Amino acid sequence: MIGSFTFENLPCRVVFGSGTLASAKAEIERLGGKRALVLTTPQQEAQGKSLGAALGPLYAGIFPGATMHTPVEVTERALAAMKACEADCVVSLGGGSTTGLGKALALRTGVNQLCIPTTYAGSEMTPIVGQTENGLKTTVRDAAILPETVIYDVDLTLTLPANLAATSGINAIAHAVEALYARDTNPVTSLMAEEGIRALARALPAIAAKSDDREARTEALYGAWLCGVCLGTVGMALHHKLCHTLGGTFDLPHAETHTIVLPHALAYNAPAVPDAMARISRAIGTTDASQGLYDLAKRLGAKLALRDIGMPESGIDKAADLAVTNAYWNPRPLERNAIRELIARAWAGEPPVTIKAAA
Ligand code: NAD
C-alpha cells in the first residue's frame, strides 16, 4: 500500500550521453554565462585546458587547485582567481572534490554552475557541500549550492581507472541503499534507487573485466546519476554518518571508506528495513543484500578492511563513541555495542553480520 509522502523535485537540467561535452559552450550560453572559470584538480588540469579551448571566447581561465574535503583556504584562492578573471560562472570538471569547490563558490557568490562529473560520487545532484576549516568539516545545505546544469559524458569516465570506478560506483550505491529506508523515503526516489543499484551492480563487474566497455561505462554513469538524485532528495542515515565520522577522524579516502562500511551498516539496519532489503537483493540479484554487497566489492577487487586504508585499531572505540554522540535519525536505534562490533568487523574486513541488540 502506498502511504503518505512528500516529494520535492530538485531543479537541475541534465544532458546525458557520449560526446555531450561538446554541448558545454551552448549550455553556458543557455545559463547566460559570458566568462566561465574552469575548475579541476591538478591531475585533470590538461583536460580542463582543452575544455577551455573549446569554449572559445567564453573561457575566462582555469583554477586547477580543487582538492578533497573542500578546504576553505582553497575556496578563498579560487574566489580570488574568479575575481581576477572577472568570471560570471563556473564549470566544474571532475569528481566530487571539484564539484565541491564549484558549490562552495556558488554558495558565496551566487554564480551559476555547469557541472561535468567524471566519477560516480553524485555530488552534482545535491544542494549540499561539506567544507573543512581548521580540520573541522561542516556541511551546508542551501538551494544556491545545487548546480544549474549537469553534463554527463560517458567518454570522460573511460579514463577513470577500474579500481576507482569500483569504489566510486559502490559509493553511489550507498546513496540509493540509504534512500530506500530514509525517514522521508517516497515511491519515486525508491524507483530511482532500485534502478540505480541495479545498473551499477551490473555495470561494475563488466568494467572490472574490460575497462573500456562503453556499454558498461554508460550504464554505470546512468546508475550514478540516479543514485545522486537519491542523495539529493532524501535524508541519509547510519551508513553516511559513520563514513563521515571515520573519514574525518582518521583521514580515510572517501569512496573506499563507503565501499568497506556499506555491507556492515546495511546488516545493522537489516532487521528494521525488510522492504529495502528485498529491493536491494532484487537489484543486485542475490538473496542477502548485505552479503551481496560485500561479495560485489570482493569480486571487484576493492579493499574490504578499514585497517587496509589507514584506520588504526585503537580508533574502533573512538569511532563507536562518535557514532552515537550526535543523535541522528536511523531506522534502527543506535546501540553503541552493536555499532562497535560493526566497526570492528569492517576494520578487520570480515563478512557482514547482524549484531543483535544487547539484552
Ligand atoms: P575526487 O573528486 O577526489 O577524485 C579522486 C581523483 O580521481 C582526483 O585526483 C581526480 O582528479 C581523479 N579523477 C576524477 N575523475 C577521473 C577520471 N574520469 N579519470 C581519471 N582520473 C579522474 O573523488 P570523488 O570520490 O569523486 O569525490 C570525493 C569527494 O566528494 C569527497 O570530498 C566527498 O566528501 C565529496 N562528495 C560530496 C557529496 C555531496 O553531496 N556534497 C557527495 C559525494 C561526494
PDB file of N, CA, C and O in Angstrom, residues 209-246:
ATOM      1  N   ALA A 209      36.157  -6.217 -15.696  1.00  0.00           N
ATOM      2  CA  ALA A 209      36.652  -7.215 -16.653  1.00  0.00           C
ATOM      3  C   ALA A 209      37.228  -6.546 -17.894  1.00  0.00           C
ATOM      4  O   ALA A 209      38.186  -7.041 -18.495  1.00  0.00           O
ATOM      5  N   LYS A 210      36.623  -5.421 -18.294  1.00  0.00           N
ATOM      6  CA  LYS A 210      37.072  -4.745 -19.527  1.00  0.00           C
ATOM      7  C   LYS A 210      36.862  -3.246 -19.313  1.00  0.00           C
ATOM      8  O   LYS A 210      35.746  -2.737 -19.398  1.00  0.00           O
ATOM      9  N   SER A 211      37.969  -2.578 -19.004  1.00  0.00           N
ATOM     10  CA  SER A 211      37.902  -1.185 -18.556  1.00  0.00           C
ATOM     11  C   SER A 211      37.260  -0.246 -19.581  1.00  0.00           C
ATOM     12  O   SER A 211      36.645   0.749 -19.226  1.00  0.00           O
ATOM     13  N   ASP A 212      37.419  -0.574 -20.889  1.00  0.00           N
ATOM     14  CA  ASP A 212      36.867   0.330 -21.909  1.00  0.00           C
ATOM     15  C   ASP A 212      35.535  -0.168 -22.480  1.00  0.00           C
ATOM     16  O   ASP A 212      35.167   0.166 -23.600  1.00  0.00           O
ATOM     17  N   ASP A 213      34.807  -0.955 -21.687  1.00  0.00           N
ATOM     18  CA  ASP A 213      33.482  -1.440 -22.100  1.00  0.00           C
ATOM     19  C   ASP A 213      32.514  -0.245 -22.061  1.00  0.00           C
ATOM     20  O   ASP A 213      32.034   0.163 -21.007  1.00  0.00           O
ATOM     21  N   ARG A 214      32.238   0.315 -23.219  1.00  0.00           N
ATOM     22  CA  ARG A 214      31.463   1.569 -23.284  1.00  0.00           C
ATOM     23  C   ARG A 214      30.028   1.381 -22.796  1.00  0.00           C
ATOM     24  O   ARG A 214      29.452   2.258 -22.161  1.00  0.00           O
ATOM     25  N   GLU A 215      29.483   0.210 -23.109  1.00  0.00           N
ATOM     26  CA  GLU A 215      28.097  -0.025 -22.691  1.00  0.00           C
ATOM     27  C   GLU A 215      28.021  -0.045 -21.153  1.00  0.00           C
ATOM     28  O   GLU A 215      27.134   0.556 -20.549  1.00  0.00           O
ATOM     29  N   ALA A 216      28.994  -0.728 -20.544  1.00  0.00           N
ATOM     30  CA  ALA A 216      29.014  -0.797 -19.080  1.00  0.00           C
ATOM     31  C   ALA A 216      29.299   0.572 -18.476  1.00  0.00           C
ATOM     32  O   ALA A 216      28.697   0.964 -17.470  1.00  0.00           O
ATOM     33  N   ARG A 217      30.216   1.304 -19.080  1.00  0.00           N
ATOM     34  CA  ARG A 217      30.525   2.660 -18.581  1.00  0.00           C
ATOM     35  C   ARG A 217      29.276   3.550 -18.658  1.00  0.00           C
ATOM     36  O   ARG A 217      29.045   4.379 -17.792  1.00  0.00           O
ATOM     37  N   THR A 218      28.506   3.377 -19.713  1.00  0.00           N
ATOM     38  CA  THR A 218      27.287   4.182 -19.872  1.00  0.00           C
ATOM     39  C   THR A 218      26.278   3.807 -18.788  1.00  0.00           C
ATOM     40  O   THR A 218      25.674   4.670 -18.142  1.00  0.00           O
ATOM     41  N   GLU A 219      26.110   2.517 -18.584  1.00  0.00           N
ATOM     42  CA  GLU A 219      25.147   2.062 -17.586  1.00  0.00           C
ATOM     43  C   GLU A 219      25.573   2.500 -16.175  1.00  0.00           C
ATOM     44  O   GLU A 219      24.748   2.893 -15.349  1.00  0.00           O
ATOM     45  N   ALA A 220      26.878   2.471 -15.924  1.00  0.00           N
ATOM     46  CA  ALA A 220      27.375   2.886 -14.603  1.00  0.00           C
ATOM     47  C   ALA A 220      27.106   4.374 -14.374  1.00  0.00           C
ATOM     48  O   ALA A 220      26.670   4.782 -13.292  1.00  0.00           O
ATOM     49  N   LEU A 221      27.341   5.181 -15.396  1.00  0.00           N
ATOM     50  CA  LEU A 221      27.141   6.626 -15.225  1.00  0.00           C
ATOM     51  C   LEU A 221      25.648   6.942 -15.060  1.00  0.00           C
ATOM     52  O   LEU A 221      25.273   7.804 -14.258  1.00  0.00           O
ATOM     53  N   TYR A 222      24.833   6.210 -15.785  1.00  0.00           N
ATOM     54  CA  TYR A 222      23.375   6.357 -15.648  1.00  0.00           C
ATOM     55  C   TYR A 222      22.962   6.007 -14.205  1.00  0.00           C
ATOM     56  O   TYR A 222      22.215   6.731 -13.553  1.00  0.00           O
ATOM     57  N   GLY A 223      23.489   4.889 -13.714  1.00  0.00           N
ATOM     58  CA  GLY A 223      23.182   4.478 -12.337  1.00  0.00           C
ATOM     59  C   GLY A 223      23.670   5.512 -11.335  1.00  0.00           C
ATOM     60  O   GLY A 223      22.983   5.835 -10.354  1.00  0.00           O
ATOM     61  N   ALA A 224      24.853   6.058 -11.589  1.00  0.00           N
ATOM     62  CA  ALA A 224      25.416   7.059 -10.671  1.00  0.00           C
ATOM     63  C   ALA A 224      24.537   8.303 -10.617  1.00  0.00           C
ATOM     64  O   ALA A 224      24.352   8.902  -9.558  1.00  0.00           O
ATOM     65  N   TRP A 225      24.013   8.692 -11.769  1.00  0.00           N
ATOM     66  CA  TRP A 225      23.101   9.852 -11.791  1.00  0.00           C
ATOM     67  C   TRP A 225      21.885   9.564 -10.906  1.00  0.00           C
ATOM     68  O   TRP A 225      21.520  10.377 -10.040  1.00  0.00           O
ATOM     69  N   LEU A 226      21.268   8.397 -11.106  1.00  0.00           N
ATOM     70  CA  LEU A 226      20.071   8.060 -10.325  1.00  0.00           C
ATOM     71  C   LEU A 226      20.395   8.043  -8.825  1.00  0.00           C
ATOM     72  O   LEU A 226      19.623   8.563  -8.005  1.00  0.00           O
ATOM     73  N   CYS A 227      21.519   7.467  -8.482  1.00  0.00           N
ATOM     74  CA  CYS A 227      21.904   7.395  -7.061  1.00  0.00           C
ATOM     75  C   CYS A 227      22.180   8.791  -6.515  1.00  0.00           C
ATOM     76  O   CYS A 227      21.871   9.090  -5.354  1.00  0.00           O
ATOM     77  N   GLY A 228      22.744   9.667  -7.347  1.00  0.00           N
ATOM     78  CA  GLY A 228      22.984  11.048  -6.931  1.00  0.00           C
ATOM     79  C   GLY A 228      21.672  11.765  -6.648  1.00  0.00           C
ATOM     80  O   GLY A 228      21.560  12.524  -5.677  1.00  0.00           O
ATOM     81  N   VAL A 229      20.667  11.513  -7.486  1.00  0.00           N
ATOM     82  CA  VAL A 229      19.350  12.124  -7.250  1.00  0.00           C
ATOM     83  C   VAL A 229      18.817  11.673  -5.879  1.00  0.00           C
ATOM     84  O   VAL A 229      18.278  12.471  -5.108  1.00  0.00           O
ATOM     85  N   CYS A 230      19.000  10.401  -5.578  1.00  0.00           N
ATOM     86  CA  CYS A 230      18.552   9.876  -4.268  1.00  0.00           C
ATOM     87  C   CYS A 230      19.221  10.654  -3.135  1.00  0.00           C
ATOM     88  O   CYS A 230      18.565  11.070  -2.174  1.00  0.00           O
ATOM     89  N   LEU A 231      20.523  10.852  -3.250  1.00  0.00           N
ATOM     90  CA  LEU A 231      21.277  11.558  -2.203  1.00  0.00           C
ATOM     91  C   LEU A 231      20.764  12.985  -2.021  1.00  0.00           C
ATOM     92  O   LEU A 231      20.708  13.502  -0.908  1.00  0.00           O
ATOM     93  N   GLY A 232      20.390  13.611  -3.140  1.00  0.00           N
ATOM     94  CA  GLY A 232      19.939  15.000  -3.063  1.00  0.00           C
ATOM     95  C   GLY A 232      18.498  15.147  -2.611  1.00  0.00           C
ATOM     96  O   GLY A 232      18.085  16.223  -2.177  1.00  0.00           O
ATOM     97  N   THR A 233      17.730  14.068  -2.715  1.00  0.00           N
ATOM     98  CA  THR A 233      16.284  14.178  -2.495  1.00  0.00           C
ATOM     99  C   THR A 233      15.835  13.764  -1.100  1.00  0.00           C
ATOM    100  O   THR A 233      14.883  14.325  -0.563  1.00  0.00           O
ATOM    101  N   VAL A 234      16.475  12.741  -0.528  1.00  0.00           N
ATOM    102  CA  VAL A 234      16.036  12.275   0.798  1.00  0.00           C
ATOM    103  C   VAL A 234      17.220  12.238   1.767  1.00  0.00           C
ATOM    104  O   VAL A 234      18.378  12.300   1.353  1.00  0.00           O
ATOM    105  N   GLY A 235      16.907  12.123   3.055  1.00  0.00           N
ATOM    106  CA  GLY A 235      17.956  12.151   4.082  1.00  0.00           C
ATOM    107  C   GLY A 235      18.667  10.812   4.197  1.00  0.00           C
ATOM    108  O   GLY A 235      18.094   9.757   3.934  1.00  0.00           O
ATOM    109  N   MET A 236      19.919  10.850   4.583  1.00  0.00           N
ATOM    110  CA  MET A 236      20.704   9.629   4.760  1.00  0.00           C
ATOM    111  C   MET A 236      20.708   9.232   6.246  1.00  0.00           C
ATOM    112  O   MET A 236      20.174   9.953   7.090  1.00  0.00           O
ATOM    113  N   ALA A 237      21.325   8.099   6.559  1.00  0.00           N
ATOM    114  CA  ALA A 237      21.282   7.595   7.936  1.00  0.00           C
ATOM    115  C   ALA A 237      22.652   7.039   8.358  1.00  0.00           C
ATOM    116  O   ALA A 237      23.685   7.563   7.941  1.00  0.00           O
ATOM    117  N   LEU A 238      22.618   5.967   9.179  1.00  0.00           N
ATOM    118  CA  LEU A 238      23.833   5.443   9.826  1.00  0.00           C
ATOM    119  C   LEU A 238      25.044   5.328   8.892  1.00  0.00           C
ATOM    120  O   LEU A 238      26.142   5.742   9.249  1.00  0.00           O
ATOM    121  N   HIS A 239      24.843   4.745   7.719  1.00  0.00           N
ATOM    122  CA  HIS A 239      26.000   4.499   6.854  1.00  0.00           C
ATOM    123  C   HIS A 239      26.744   5.792   6.516  1.00  0.00           C
ATOM    124  O   HIS A 239      27.970   5.873   6.654  1.00  0.00           O
ATOM    125  N   HIS A 240      25.991   6.807   6.054  1.00  0.00           N
ATOM    126  CA  HIS A 240      26.643   8.058   5.667  1.00  0.00           C
ATOM    127  C   HIS A 240      27.262   8.770   6.880  1.00  0.00           C
ATOM    128  O   HIS A 240      28.329   9.356   6.786  1.00  0.00           O
ATOM    129  N   LYS A 241      26.563   8.703   8.014  1.00  0.00           N
ATOM    130  CA  LYS A 241      27.108   9.357   9.217  1.00  0.00           C
ATOM    131  C   LYS A 241      28.404   8.669   9.640  1.00  0.00           C
ATOM    132  O   LYS A 241      29.377   9.318  10.006  1.00  0.00           O
ATOM    133  N   LEU A 242      28.397   7.339   9.613  1.00  0.00           N
ATOM    134  CA  LEU A 242      29.603   6.600  10.000  1.00  0.00           C
ATOM    135  C   LEU A 242      30.773   6.937   9.081  1.00  0.00           C
ATOM    136  O   LEU A 242      31.887   7.194   9.551  1.00  0.00           O
ATOM    137  N   CYS A 243      30.521   6.965   7.779  1.00  0.00           N
ATOM    138  CA  CYS A 243      31.601   7.246   6.816  1.00  0.00           C
ATOM    139  C   CYS A 243      32.126   8.659   7.015  1.00  0.00           C
ATOM    140  O   CYS A 243      33.332   8.913   6.922  1.00  0.00           O
ATOM    141  N   HIS A 244      31.212   9.588   7.288  1.00  0.00           N
ATOM    142  CA  HIS A 244      31.600  10.983   7.534  1.00  0.00           C
ATOM    143  C   HIS A 244      32.526  11.037   8.760  1.00  0.00           C
ATOM    144  O   HIS A 244      33.593  11.657   8.730  1.00  0.00           O
ATOM    145  N   THR A 245      32.126  10.344   9.823  1.00  0.00           N
ATOM    146  CA  THR A 245      32.915  10.328  11.057  1.00  0.00           C
ATOM    147  C   THR A 245      34.274   9.657  10.838  1.00  0.00           C
ATOM    148  O   THR A 245      35.319  10.190  11.222  1.00  0.00           O
ATOM    149  N   LEU A 246      34.253   8.488  10.213  1.00  0.00           N
ATOM    150  CA  LEU A 246      35.503   7.749  10.011  1.00  0.00           C
ATOM    151  C   LEU A 246      36.450   8.520   9.101  1.00  0.00           C
ATOM    152  O   LEU A 246      37.645   8.642   9.380  1.00  0.00           O
TER     153      LEU A 246
END
